[in-house]
């Protein structure tokens, strides 16, 4: 499937908190890097809670030859702090940033200078010009704070007009939700690539808790099946692989600009999903 190799493939990781987690992340990155992704990204705790971990992971991935993109969150941080964080990434040779508002960690009340991602995108453009390719977030199933679909699209457009080059979506399991979002975006004059975020299905409790919090809808039939398999790991993994493979084919058949996988710092099932949809690993 050479056609699919020309589109953007990217992998998202989170910064480890322990030495064991660091070793694991480097092993996972090394294995998935054999798919030759366009870039990899590393999440960032709002308010700077994972600052060093994100920086160290990005540094290691760059050294290993990947185009590594740190996530930058605005909420709870000062302009100076964010500016110096981005300067340190510039010195490392980072070329791409994933720019987000973030959510305040529990117990933190000071929202900081940047209320919305739009302002942070504008700040990066004002301070750093065109040095970075800027990714922003998009929500096919709508953001939990969304006041209306029309308002959300208007705010998304403002983020794009402030200087975003492309968008990565929150995960979803209904391809129509993504296609409807892209259609509305195009009607609103937004022409940047909107790359679907793909979340593997690996654990009932974690996925349902996270989805309830972030507003990503798990269709009822999928929710019922993974609930049924919650204590039967083999069946849950097999079912999850089938559902997500089908979703990826649906997206690819309809010409998406790429796939962005949430790896959860695990080799499987992302490796298996990539293989099933036609990506090939190169020998290391
Ligand atoms: P925004 O674009 O600012 O939107 C937030 C909400 O405010 C939306 O409901 C929007 O409609 C509304 N809004 C926007 N502008 C306005 C306005 N002017 N007036 C009124 N309402 C407005 N979180 C982390 O902490 N760290 C990460 O590394 C991280 N990585 C992520 C990666 C991806 C691909 C995605 C999809 C999400 C990620 N998140 C991360 C989660 C994200 O930070 C949260 O979803 C957060 O609540 C919103 O961030 P945003 O950048 O989309 O915010």
mmCIF file of C-alpha atoms and ligand atoms in Angstrom:
data_model
loop_
_atom_site.group_PDB
_atom_site.id
_atom_site.type_symbol
_atom_site.label_atom_id
_atom_site.label_comp_id
_atom_site.label_asym_id
_atom_site.label_seq_id
_atom_site.Cartn_x
_atom_site.Cartn_y
_atom_site.Cartn_z
ATOM 1 C CA UNK A 1 0.000 0.000 0.000
ATOM 2 C CA UNK A 2 2.507 2.595 -1.114
ATOM 3 C CA UNK A 3 -0.195 5.214 -1.468
ATOM 4 C CA UNK A 4 -0.746 5.257 2.276
ATOM 5 C CA UNK A 5 2.971 5.727 2.994
ATOM 6 C CA UNK A 6 2.868 9.179 1.438
ATOM 7 C CA UNK A 7 0.448 10.489 4.047
ATOM 8 C CA UNK A 8 1.369 11.783 7.470
ATOM 9 C CA UNK A 9 1.776 9.125 10.115
ATOM 10 C CA UNK A 10 2.517 10.367 13.613
ATOM 11 C CA UNK A 11 2.735 8.926 17.110
ATOM 12 C CA UNK A 12 1.972 10.601 20.414
ATOM 13 C CA UNK A 13 3.729 9.668 23.659
ATOM 14 C CA UNK A 14 3.537 10.915 27.233
ATOM 15 C CA UNK A 15 6.571 11.835 29.354
ATOM 16 C CA UNK A 16 7.605 9.062 31.756
ATOM 17 C CA UNK A 17 7.944 9.705 35.479
ATOM 18 C CA UNK A 18 10.349 6.900 36.394
ATOM 19 C CA UNK A 19 13.601 5.433 35.105
ATOM 20 C CA UNK A 20 11.764 2.278 34.092
ATOM 21 C CA UNK A 21 9.202 4.376 32.251
ATOM 22 C CA UNK A 22 11.991 6.197 30.422
ATOM 23 C CA UNK A 23 13.588 2.938 29.291
ATOM 24 C CA UNK A 24 10.196 1.708 28.136
ATOM 25 C CA UNK A 25 9.463 4.906 26.210
ATOM 26 C CA UNK A 26 12.764 4.770 24.364
ATOM 27 C CA UNK A 27 12.124 1.138 23.410
ATOM 28 C CA UNK A 28 8.579 1.930 22.230
ATOM 29 C CA UNK A 29 9.794 4.944 20.274
ATOM 30 C CA UNK A 30 12.586 2.938 18.678
ATOM 31 C CA UNK A 31 10.187 0.206 17.524
ATOM 32 C CA UNK A 32 7.487 2.558 16.202
ATOM 33 C CA UNK A 33 10.099 4.843 14.556
ATOM 34 C CA UNK A 34 10.680 1.989 12.108
ATOM 35 C CA UNK A 35 7.397 3.019 10.480
ATOM 36 C CA UNK A 36 9.199 6.270 9.580
ATOM 37 C CA UNK A 37 6.531 8.633 10.974
ATOM 38 C CA UNK A 38 6.439 12.232 9.722
ATOM 39 C CA UNK A 39 6.811 13.293 13.343
ATOM 40 C CA UNK A 40 6.316 12.108 16.908
ATOM 41 C CA UNK A 41 4.915 14.223 19.726
ATOM 42 C CA UNK A 42 5.228 14.278 23.511
ATOM 43 C CA UNK A 43 2.464 15.576 25.757
ATOM 44 C CA UNK A 44 2.952 18.226 28.415
ATOM 45 C CA UNK A 45 1.209 18.642 31.749
ATOM 46 C CA UNK A 46 -0.696 21.907 31.993
ATOM 47 C CA UNK A 47 0.997 24.405 34.294
ATOM 48 C CA UNK A 48 4.389 22.867 33.534
ATOM 49 C CA UNK A 49 3.817 19.731 35.621
ATOM 50 C CA UNK A 50 5.807 17.482 33.243
ATOM 51 C CA UNK A 51 8.168 20.144 31.911
ATOM 52 C CA UNK A 52 11.441 18.249 32.352
ATOM 53 C CA UNK A 53 10.007 14.912 31.301
ATOM 54 C CA UNK A 54 8.670 16.359 28.058
ATOM 55 C CA UNK A 55 11.944 18.131 27.321
ATOM 56 C CA UNK A 56 14.058 15.028 28.013
ATOM 57 C CA UNK A 57 11.817 12.772 25.924
ATOM 58 C CA UNK A 58 11.851 15.215 22.998
ATOM 59 C CA UNK A 59 15.634 15.511 23.236
ATOM 60 C CA UNK A 60 16.086 11.709 23.173
ATOM 61 C CA UNK A 61 13.724 11.279 20.227
ATOM 62 C CA UNK A 62 15.455 14.015 18.238
ATOM 63 C CA UNK A 63 18.816 12.378 18.979
ATOM 64 C CA UNK A 64 17.355 9.084 17.729
ATOM 65 C CA UNK A 65 16.513 10.748 14.418
ATOM 66 C CA UNK A 66 12.796 11.556 14.784
ATOM 67 C CA UNK A 67 11.209 14.911 14.133
ATOM 68 C CA UNK A 68 9.961 15.336 17.694
ATOM 69 C CA UNK A 69 7.270 17.880 18.556
ATOM 70 C CA UNK A 70 6.648 18.915 22.164
ATOM 71 C CA UNK A 71 3.142 19.830 23.265
ATOM 72 C CA UNK A 72 2.964 23.295 24.851
ATOM 73 C CA UNK A 73 0.043 24.249 27.086
ATOM 74 C CA UNK A 74 -0.840 27.802 28.003
ATOM 75 C CA UNK A 75 -3.121 27.587 30.996
ATOM 76 C CA UNK A 76 -1.495 28.137 34.372
ATOM 77 C CA UNK A 77 1.783 29.413 32.864
ATOM 78 C CA UNK A 78 3.259 32.866 32.442
ATOM 79 C CA UNK A 79 4.370 34.412 29.151
ATOM 80 C CA UNK A 80 7.999 34.420 30.315
ATOM 81 C CA UNK A 81 7.922 30.784 31.317
ATOM 82 C CA UNK A 82 6.409 29.710 28.014
ATOM 83 C CA UNK A 83 8.796 31.867 26.035
ATOM 84 C CA UNK A 84 11.851 30.368 27.727
ATOM 85 C CA UNK A 85 10.458 26.840 27.302
ATOM 86 C CA UNK A 86 10.019 27.433 23.571
ATOM 87 C CA UNK A 87 13.471 29.026 23.334
ATOM 88 C CA UNK A 88 14.987 25.892 24.826
ATOM 89 C CA UNK A 89 13.158 23.799 22.222
ATOM 90 C CA UNK A 90 14.415 26.113 19.501
ATOM 91 C CA UNK A 91 17.982 25.516 20.694
ATOM 92 C CA UNK A 92 17.382 21.761 20.541
ATOM 93 C CA UNK A 93 16.381 22.043 16.887
ATOM 94 C CA UNK A 94 12.632 21.452 17.352
ATOM 95 C CA UNK A 95 10.646 22.484 14.266
ATOM 96 C CA UNK A 96 7.089 21.618 15.220
ATOM 97 C CA UNK A 97 4.958 22.425 18.279
ATOM 98 C CA UNK A 98 1.542 21.132 19.337
ATOM 99 C CA UNK A 99 -0.032 24.233 20.900
ATOM 100 C CA UNK A 100 -2.883 23.778 23.369
ATOM 101 C CA UNK A 101 -4.775 25.552 26.076
ATOM 102 C CA UNK A 102 -4.520 22.578 28.450
ATOM 103 C CA UNK A 103 -6.643 21.892 31.507
ATOM 104 C CA UNK A 104 -5.633 23.135 34.940
ATOM 105 C CA UNK A 105 -4.396 20.320 37.179
ATOM 106 C CA UNK A 106 -6.534 19.687 40.288
ATOM 107 C CA UNK A 107 -5.774 22.208 43.019
ATOM 108 C CA UNK A 108 -4.399 24.832 40.648
ATOM 109 C CA UNK A 109 -6.559 27.936 40.354
ATOM 110 C CA UNK A 110 -4.333 30.523 38.655
ATOM 111 C CA UNK A 111 -5.305 30.403 34.974
ATOM 112 C CA UNK A 112 -2.311 32.437 33.823
ATOM 113 C CA UNK A 113 -2.033 34.744 30.849
ATOM 114 C CA UNK A 114 -3.378 32.462 28.117
ATOM 115 C CA UNK A 115 -7.069 31.753 28.443
ATOM 116 C CA UNK A 116 -7.458 29.944 25.117
ATOM 117 C CA UNK A 117 -5.120 28.176 22.692
ATOM 118 C CA UNK A 118 -5.766 30.903 20.110
ATOM 119 C CA UNK A 119 -3.852 33.410 22.264
ATOM 120 C CA UNK A 120 -0.932 31.046 22.685
ATOM 121 C CA UNK A 121 -0.751 30.377 18.937
ATOM 122 C CA UNK A 122 -0.701 34.145 18.376
ATOM 123 C CA UNK A 123 2.018 34.544 21.010
ATOM 124 C CA UNK A 124 4.228 31.883 19.359
ATOM 125 C CA UNK A 125 3.798 33.591 15.977
ATOM 126 C CA UNK A 126 4.508 37.037 17.440
ATOM 127 C CA UNK A 127 7.616 35.896 19.298
ATOM 128 C CA UNK A 128 9.026 33.268 16.950
ATOM 129 C CA UNK A 129 7.620 34.160 13.523
ATOM 130 C CA UNK A 130 7.460 31.183 11.186
ATOM 131 C CA UNK A 131 10.153 29.189 12.969
ATOM 132 C CA UNK A 132 7.715 26.425 13.969
ATOM 133 C CA UNK A 133 5.044 24.375 12.266
ATOM 134 C CA UNK A 134 2.113 24.742 14.676
ATOM 135 C CA UNK A 135 -0.399 21.964 15.328
ATOM 136 C CA UNK A 136 -3.604 22.678 17.239
ATOM 137 C CA UNK A 137 -6.370 20.449 18.609
ATOM 138 C CA UNK A 138 -9.777 19.802 17.035
ATOM 139 C CA UNK A 139 -12.785 17.964 18.456
ATOM 140 C CA UNK A 140 -15.085 16.051 16.068
ATOM 141 C CA UNK A 141 -17.314 14.969 19.000
ATOM 142 C CA UNK A 142 -17.029 18.527 20.407
ATOM 143 C CA UNK A 143 -15.027 19.779 23.348
ATOM 144 C CA UNK A 144 -16.722 19.229 26.736
ATOM 145 C CA UNK A 145 -16.923 23.018 27.303
ATOM 146 C CA UNK A 146 -18.380 23.677 23.856
ATOM 147 C CA UNK A 147 -21.249 26.179 24.015
ATOM 148 C CA UNK A 148 -22.519 25.219 20.532
ATOM 149 C CA UNK A 149 -21.149 23.577 17.368
ATOM 150 C CA UNK A 150 -21.239 26.956 15.598
ATOM 151 C CA UNK A 151 -19.285 28.701 18.369
ATOM 152 C CA UNK A 152 -16.766 25.888 18.551
ATOM 153 C CA UNK A 153 -16.112 26.105 14.818
ATOM 154 C CA UNK A 154 -15.747 29.860 15.083
ATOM 155 C CA UNK A 155 -13.177 29.476 17.891
ATOM 156 C CA UNK A 156 -11.381 26.775 15.913
ATOM 157 C CA UNK A 157 -11.169 29.138 12.951
ATOM 158 C CA UNK A 158 -9.712 31.876 15.151
ATOM 159 C CA UNK A 159 -6.998 29.458 16.248
ATOM 160 C CA UNK A 160 -6.226 28.674 12.614
ATOM 161 C CA UNK A 161 -6.261 32.362 11.634
ATOM 162 C CA UNK A 162 -3.832 33.064 14.495
ATOM 163 C CA UNK A 163 -1.299 30.869 12.709
ATOM 164 C CA UNK A 164 -1.928 27.125 13.041
ATOM 165 C CA UNK A 165 -0.605 25.042 10.139
ATOM 166 C CA UNK A 166 -2.517 21.835 10.845
ATOM 167 C CA UNK A 167 -4.720 20.172 13.429
ATOM 168 C CA UNK A 168 -4.808 16.857 15.271
ATOM 169 C CA UNK A 169 -8.171 15.649 16.470
ATOM 170 C CA UNK A 170 -9.299 14.240 19.754
ATOM 171 C CA UNK A 171 -10.053 10.565 19.197
ATOM 172 C CA UNK A 172 -13.485 9.379 18.059
ATOM 173 C CA UNK A 173 -14.979 6.052 17.005
ATOM 174 C CA UNK A 174 -17.571 7.298 14.545
ATOM 175 C CA UNK A 175 -15.948 8.332 11.262
ATOM 176 C CA UNK A 176 -19.009 10.420 10.321
ATOM 177 C CA UNK A 177 -18.323 12.690 13.258
ATOM 178 C CA UNK A 178 -14.866 13.438 11.812
ATOM 179 C CA UNK A 179 -16.120 13.883 8.226
ATOM 180 C CA UNK A 180 -18.904 16.199 9.368
ATOM 181 C CA UNK A 181 -16.389 18.285 11.325
ATOM 182 C CA UNK A 182 -14.033 18.548 8.330
ATOM 183 C CA UNK A 183 -16.946 19.446 6.066
ATOM 184 C CA UNK A 184 -18.044 22.235 8.430
ATOM 185 C CA UNK A 185 -14.464 23.450 8.737
ATOM 186 C CA UNK A 186 -14.133 23.687 4.951
ATOM 187 C CA UNK A 187 -17.429 25.538 4.719
ATOM 188 C CA UNK A 188 -16.022 27.987 7.278
ATOM 189 C CA UNK A 189 -13.021 28.648 5.048
ATOM 190 C CA UNK A 190 -10.569 26.490 7.011
ATOM 191 C CA UNK A 191 -8.184 24.729 4.666
ATOM 192 C CA UNK A 192 -5.460 23.314 6.916
ATOM 193 C CA UNK A 193 -5.044 19.521 7.160
ATOM 194 C CA UNK A 194 -7.118 18.055 10.013
ATOM 195 C CA UNK A 195 -5.524 14.752 10.941
ATOM 196 C CA UNK A 196 -7.654 12.232 12.833
ATOM 197 C CA UNK A 197 -6.375 11.104 16.237
ATOM 198 C CA UNK A 198 -6.638 7.336 16.692
ATOM 199 C CA UNK A 199 -7.027 5.840 20.164
ATOM 200 C CA UNK A 200 -6.552 2.064 20.406
ATOM 201 C CA UNK A 201 -9.046 0.200 22.574
ATOM 202 C CA UNK A 202 -7.122 -1.632 25.292
ATOM 203 C CA UNK A 203 -8.905 -1.252 28.619
ATOM 204 C CA UNK A 204 -12.570 -0.768 29.481
ATOM 205 C CA UNK A 205 -12.226 1.213 32.717
ATOM 206 C CA UNK A 206 -9.521 3.589 31.490
ATOM 207 C CA UNK A 207 -11.102 4.294 28.128
ATOM 208 C CA UNK A 208 -14.591 4.929 29.479
ATOM 209 C CA UNK A 209 -13.319 7.173 32.288
ATOM 210 C CA UNK A 210 -11.132 9.177 29.934
ATOM 211 C CA UNK A 211 -13.804 9.441 27.253
ATOM 212 C CA UNK A 212 -16.389 10.661 29.760
ATOM 213 C CA UNK A 213 -13.958 13.396 30.816
ATOM 214 C CA UNK A 214 -12.758 14.556 27.397
ATOM 215 C CA UNK A 215 -16.054 14.318 25.524
ATOM 216 C CA UNK A 216 -14.990 11.628 23.033
ATOM 217 C CA UNK A 217 -18.039 9.476 22.441
ATOM 218 C CA UNK A 218 -17.837 5.705 22.599
ATOM 219 C CA UNK A 219 -20.788 4.416 20.526
ATOM 220 C CA UNK A 220 -23.185 2.355 22.620
ATOM 221 C CA UNK A 221 -22.520 -0.899 20.786
ATOM 222 C CA UNK A 222 -18.763 -0.558 21.327
ATOM 223 C CA UNK A 223 -19.212 0.405 24.963
ATOM 224 C CA UNK A 224 -21.441 -2.622 25.602
ATOM 225 C CA UNK A 225 -18.980 -5.013 23.961
ATOM 226 C CA UNK A 226 -15.926 -3.724 25.810
ATOM 227 C CA UNK A 227 -17.873 -3.825 29.058
ATOM 228 C CA UNK A 228 -18.681 -7.454 28.303
ATOM 229 C CA UNK A 229 -14.960 -8.167 27.699
ATOM 230 C CA UNK A 230 -13.580 -6.070 30.546
ATOM 231 C CA UNK A 231 -12.232 -9.132 32.401
ATOM 232 C CA UNK A 232 -11.271 -11.026 29.250
ATOM 233 C CA UNK A 233 -8.211 -9.246 27.953
ATOM 234 C CA UNK A 234 -7.679 -11.383 24.848
ATOM 235 C CA UNK A 235 -11.247 -10.838 23.603
ATOM 236 C CA UNK A 236 -11.133 -7.130 24.382
ATOM 237 C CA UNK A 237 -7.839 -6.685 22.507
ATOM 238 C CA UNK A 238 -9.110 -8.642 19.498
ATOM 239 C CA UNK A 239 -12.379 -6.712 19.389
ATOM 240 C CA UNK A 240 -10.582 -3.370 19.866
ATOM 241 C CA UNK A 241 -8.159 -4.121 17.037
ATOM 242 C CA UNK A 242 -10.997 -5.005 14.674
ATOM 243 C CA UNK A 243 -13.001 -1.868 15.510
ATOM 244 C CA UNK A 244 -10.056 0.511 15.194
ATOM 245 C CA UNK A 245 -8.718 -1.159 12.026
ATOM 246 C CA UNK A 246 -12.139 -0.735 10.446
ATOM 247 C CA UNK A 247 -12.206 2.920 11.514
ATOM 248 C CA UNK A 248 -8.743 3.524 10.002
ATOM 249 C CA UNK A 249 -9.759 1.943 6.693
ATOM 250 C CA UNK A 250 -12.911 4.028 6.637
ATOM 251 C CA UNK A 251 -10.816 7.170 7.146
ATOM 252 C CA UNK A 252 -8.115 6.180 4.657
ATOM 253 C CA UNK A 253 -10.641 5.195 1.999
ATOM 254 C CA UNK A 254 -12.076 8.685 2.276
ATOM 255 C CA UNK A 255 -8.772 10.466 1.819
ATOM 256 C CA UNK A 256 -7.707 11.682 5.275
ATOM 257 C CA UNK A 257 -4.396 13.618 5.282
ATOM 258 C CA UNK A 258 -2.814 11.317 7.853
ATOM 259 C CA UNK A 259 -3.273 9.285 11.024
ATOM 260 C CA UNK A 260 -2.078 10.378 14.482
ATOM 261 C CA UNK A 261 -1.883 7.471 16.924
ATOM 262 C CA UNK A 262 -2.190 7.876 20.681
ATOM 263 C CA UNK A 263 0.344 5.197 21.630
ATOM 264 C CA UNK A 264 -0.084 5.299 25.431
ATOM 265 C CA UNK A 265 3.660 4.464 25.397
ATOM 266 C CA UNK A 266 2.953 0.918 24.240
ATOM 267 C CA UNK A 267 4.235 -0.849 21.143
ATOM 268 C CA UNK A 268 1.092 -2.917 20.791
ATOM 269 C CA UNK A 269 -1.583 -2.467 19.593
ATOM 270 C CA UNK A 270 -0.349 0.528 17.521
ATOM 271 C CA UNK A 271 2.234 -1.597 15.706
ATOM 272 C CA UNK A 272 -0.402 -4.160 14.789
ATOM 273 C CA UNK A 273 -2.854 -1.442 13.685
ATOM 274 C CA UNK A 274 -0.235 0.215 11.465
ATOM 275 C CA UNK A 275 0.603 -3.101 9.854
ATOM 276 C CA UNK A 276 -3.038 -3.974 9.301
ATOM 277 C CA UNK A 277 -3.712 -0.719 7.491
ATOM 278 C CA UNK A 278 -0.665 -1.103 5.274
ATOM 279 C CA UNK A 279 2.270 0.757 6.826
ATOM 280 C CA UNK A 280 5.558 -1.107 6.680
ATOM 281 C CA UNK A 281 8.461 -1.006 9.095
ATOM 282 C CA UNK A 282 11.959 -0.500 7.778
ATOM 283 C CA UNK A 283 14.771 -2.620 9.206
ATOM 284 C CA UNK A 284 16.695 -0.844 11.977
HETATM 285 P P1 LIG B 1 -9.025 25.823 23.029
HETATM 286 O O1 LIG B 1 -8.863 25.755 21.567
HETATM 287 O O2 LIG B 1 -8.662 27.094 23.699
HETATM 288 O O3 LIG B 1 -10.542 25.460 23.361
HETATM 289 C C1 LIG B 1 -10.975 25.168 24.689
HETATM 290 C C2 LIG B 1 -12.463 25.446 24.814
HETATM 291 O O4 LIG B 1 -12.685 26.833 24.826
HETATM 292 C C3 LIG B 1 -13.313 24.895 23.664
HETATM 293 O O5 LIG B 1 -14.570 24.485 24.181
HETATM 294 C C4 LIG B 1 -13.465 26.081 22.749
HETATM 295 O O6 LIG B 1 -14.623 25.995 21.939
HETATM 296 C C5 LIG B 1 -13.554 27.223 23.751
HETATM 297 N N1 LIG B 1 -13.028 28.498 23.266
HETATM 298 C C6 LIG B 1 -11.954 28.694 22.496
HETATM 299 N N2 LIG B 1 -11.755 30.018 22.269
HETATM 300 C C7 LIG B 1 -12.767 30.657 22.919
HETATM 301 C C8 LIG B 1 -13.120 32.035 23.083
HETATM 302 N N3 LIG B 1 -12.408 33.014 22.510
HETATM 303 N N4 LIG B 1 -14.209 32.329 23.833
HETATM 304 C C9 LIG B 1 -14.951 31.358 24.425
HETATM 305 N N5 LIG B 1 -14.656 30.027 24.297
HETATM 306 C C10 LIG B 1 -13.584 29.699 23.571
HETATM 307 N N6 LIG B 1 -3.776 18.623 27.361
HETATM 308 C C11 LIG B 1 -2.645 18.780 28.104
HETATM 309 O O7 LIG B 1 -2.715 19.255 29.237
HETATM 310 N N7 LIG B 1 -1.412 18.405 27.625
HETATM 311 C C12 LIG B 1 -1.240 17.892 26.377
HETATM 312 O O8 LIG B 1 -0.121 17.586 25.967
HETATM 313 C C13 LIG B 1 -2.412 17.721 25.558
HETATM 314 N N8 LIG B 1 -2.318 17.224 24.296
HETATM 315 C C14 LIG B 1 -3.443 17.143 23.508
HETATM 316 C C15 LIG B 1 -3.311 16.698 22.177
HETATM 317 C C16 LIG B 1 -4.429 16.615 21.344
HETATM 318 C C17 LIG B 1 -4.247 16.155 19.918
HETATM 319 C C18 LIG B 1 -5.712 16.967 21.860
HETATM 320 C C19 LIG B 1 -6.931 16.845 20.977
HETATM 321 C C20 LIG B 1 -5.847 17.395 23.174
HETATM 322 C C21 LIG B 1 -4.730 17.499 24.003
HETATM 323 N N9 LIG B 1 -4.821 17.972 25.325
HETATM 324 C C22 LIG B 1 -3.673 18.115 26.099
HETATM 325 C C23 LIG B 1 -6.118 18.301 25.903
HETATM 326 C C24 LIG B 1 -6.460 19.816 25.780
HETATM 327 O O9 LIG B 1 -5.510 20.590 26.470
HETATM 328 C C25 LIG B 1 -7.849 20.013 26.357
HETATM 329 O O10 LIG B 1 -8.812 19.418 25.546
HETATM 330 C C26 LIG B 1 -8.230 21.470 26.670
HETATM 331 O O11 LIG B 1 -9.415 21.452 27.442
HETATM 332 C C27 LIG B 1 -8.493 22.325 25.442
HETATM 333 O O12 LIG B 1 -7.352 22.630 24.772
HETATM 334 P P2 LIG B 1 -7.454 23.369 23.337
HETATM 335 O O13 LIG B 1 -6.086 23.696 22.936
HETATM 336 O O14 LIG B 1 -8.297 22.595 22.421
HETATM 337 O O15 LIG B 1 -8.224 24.697 23.806
#
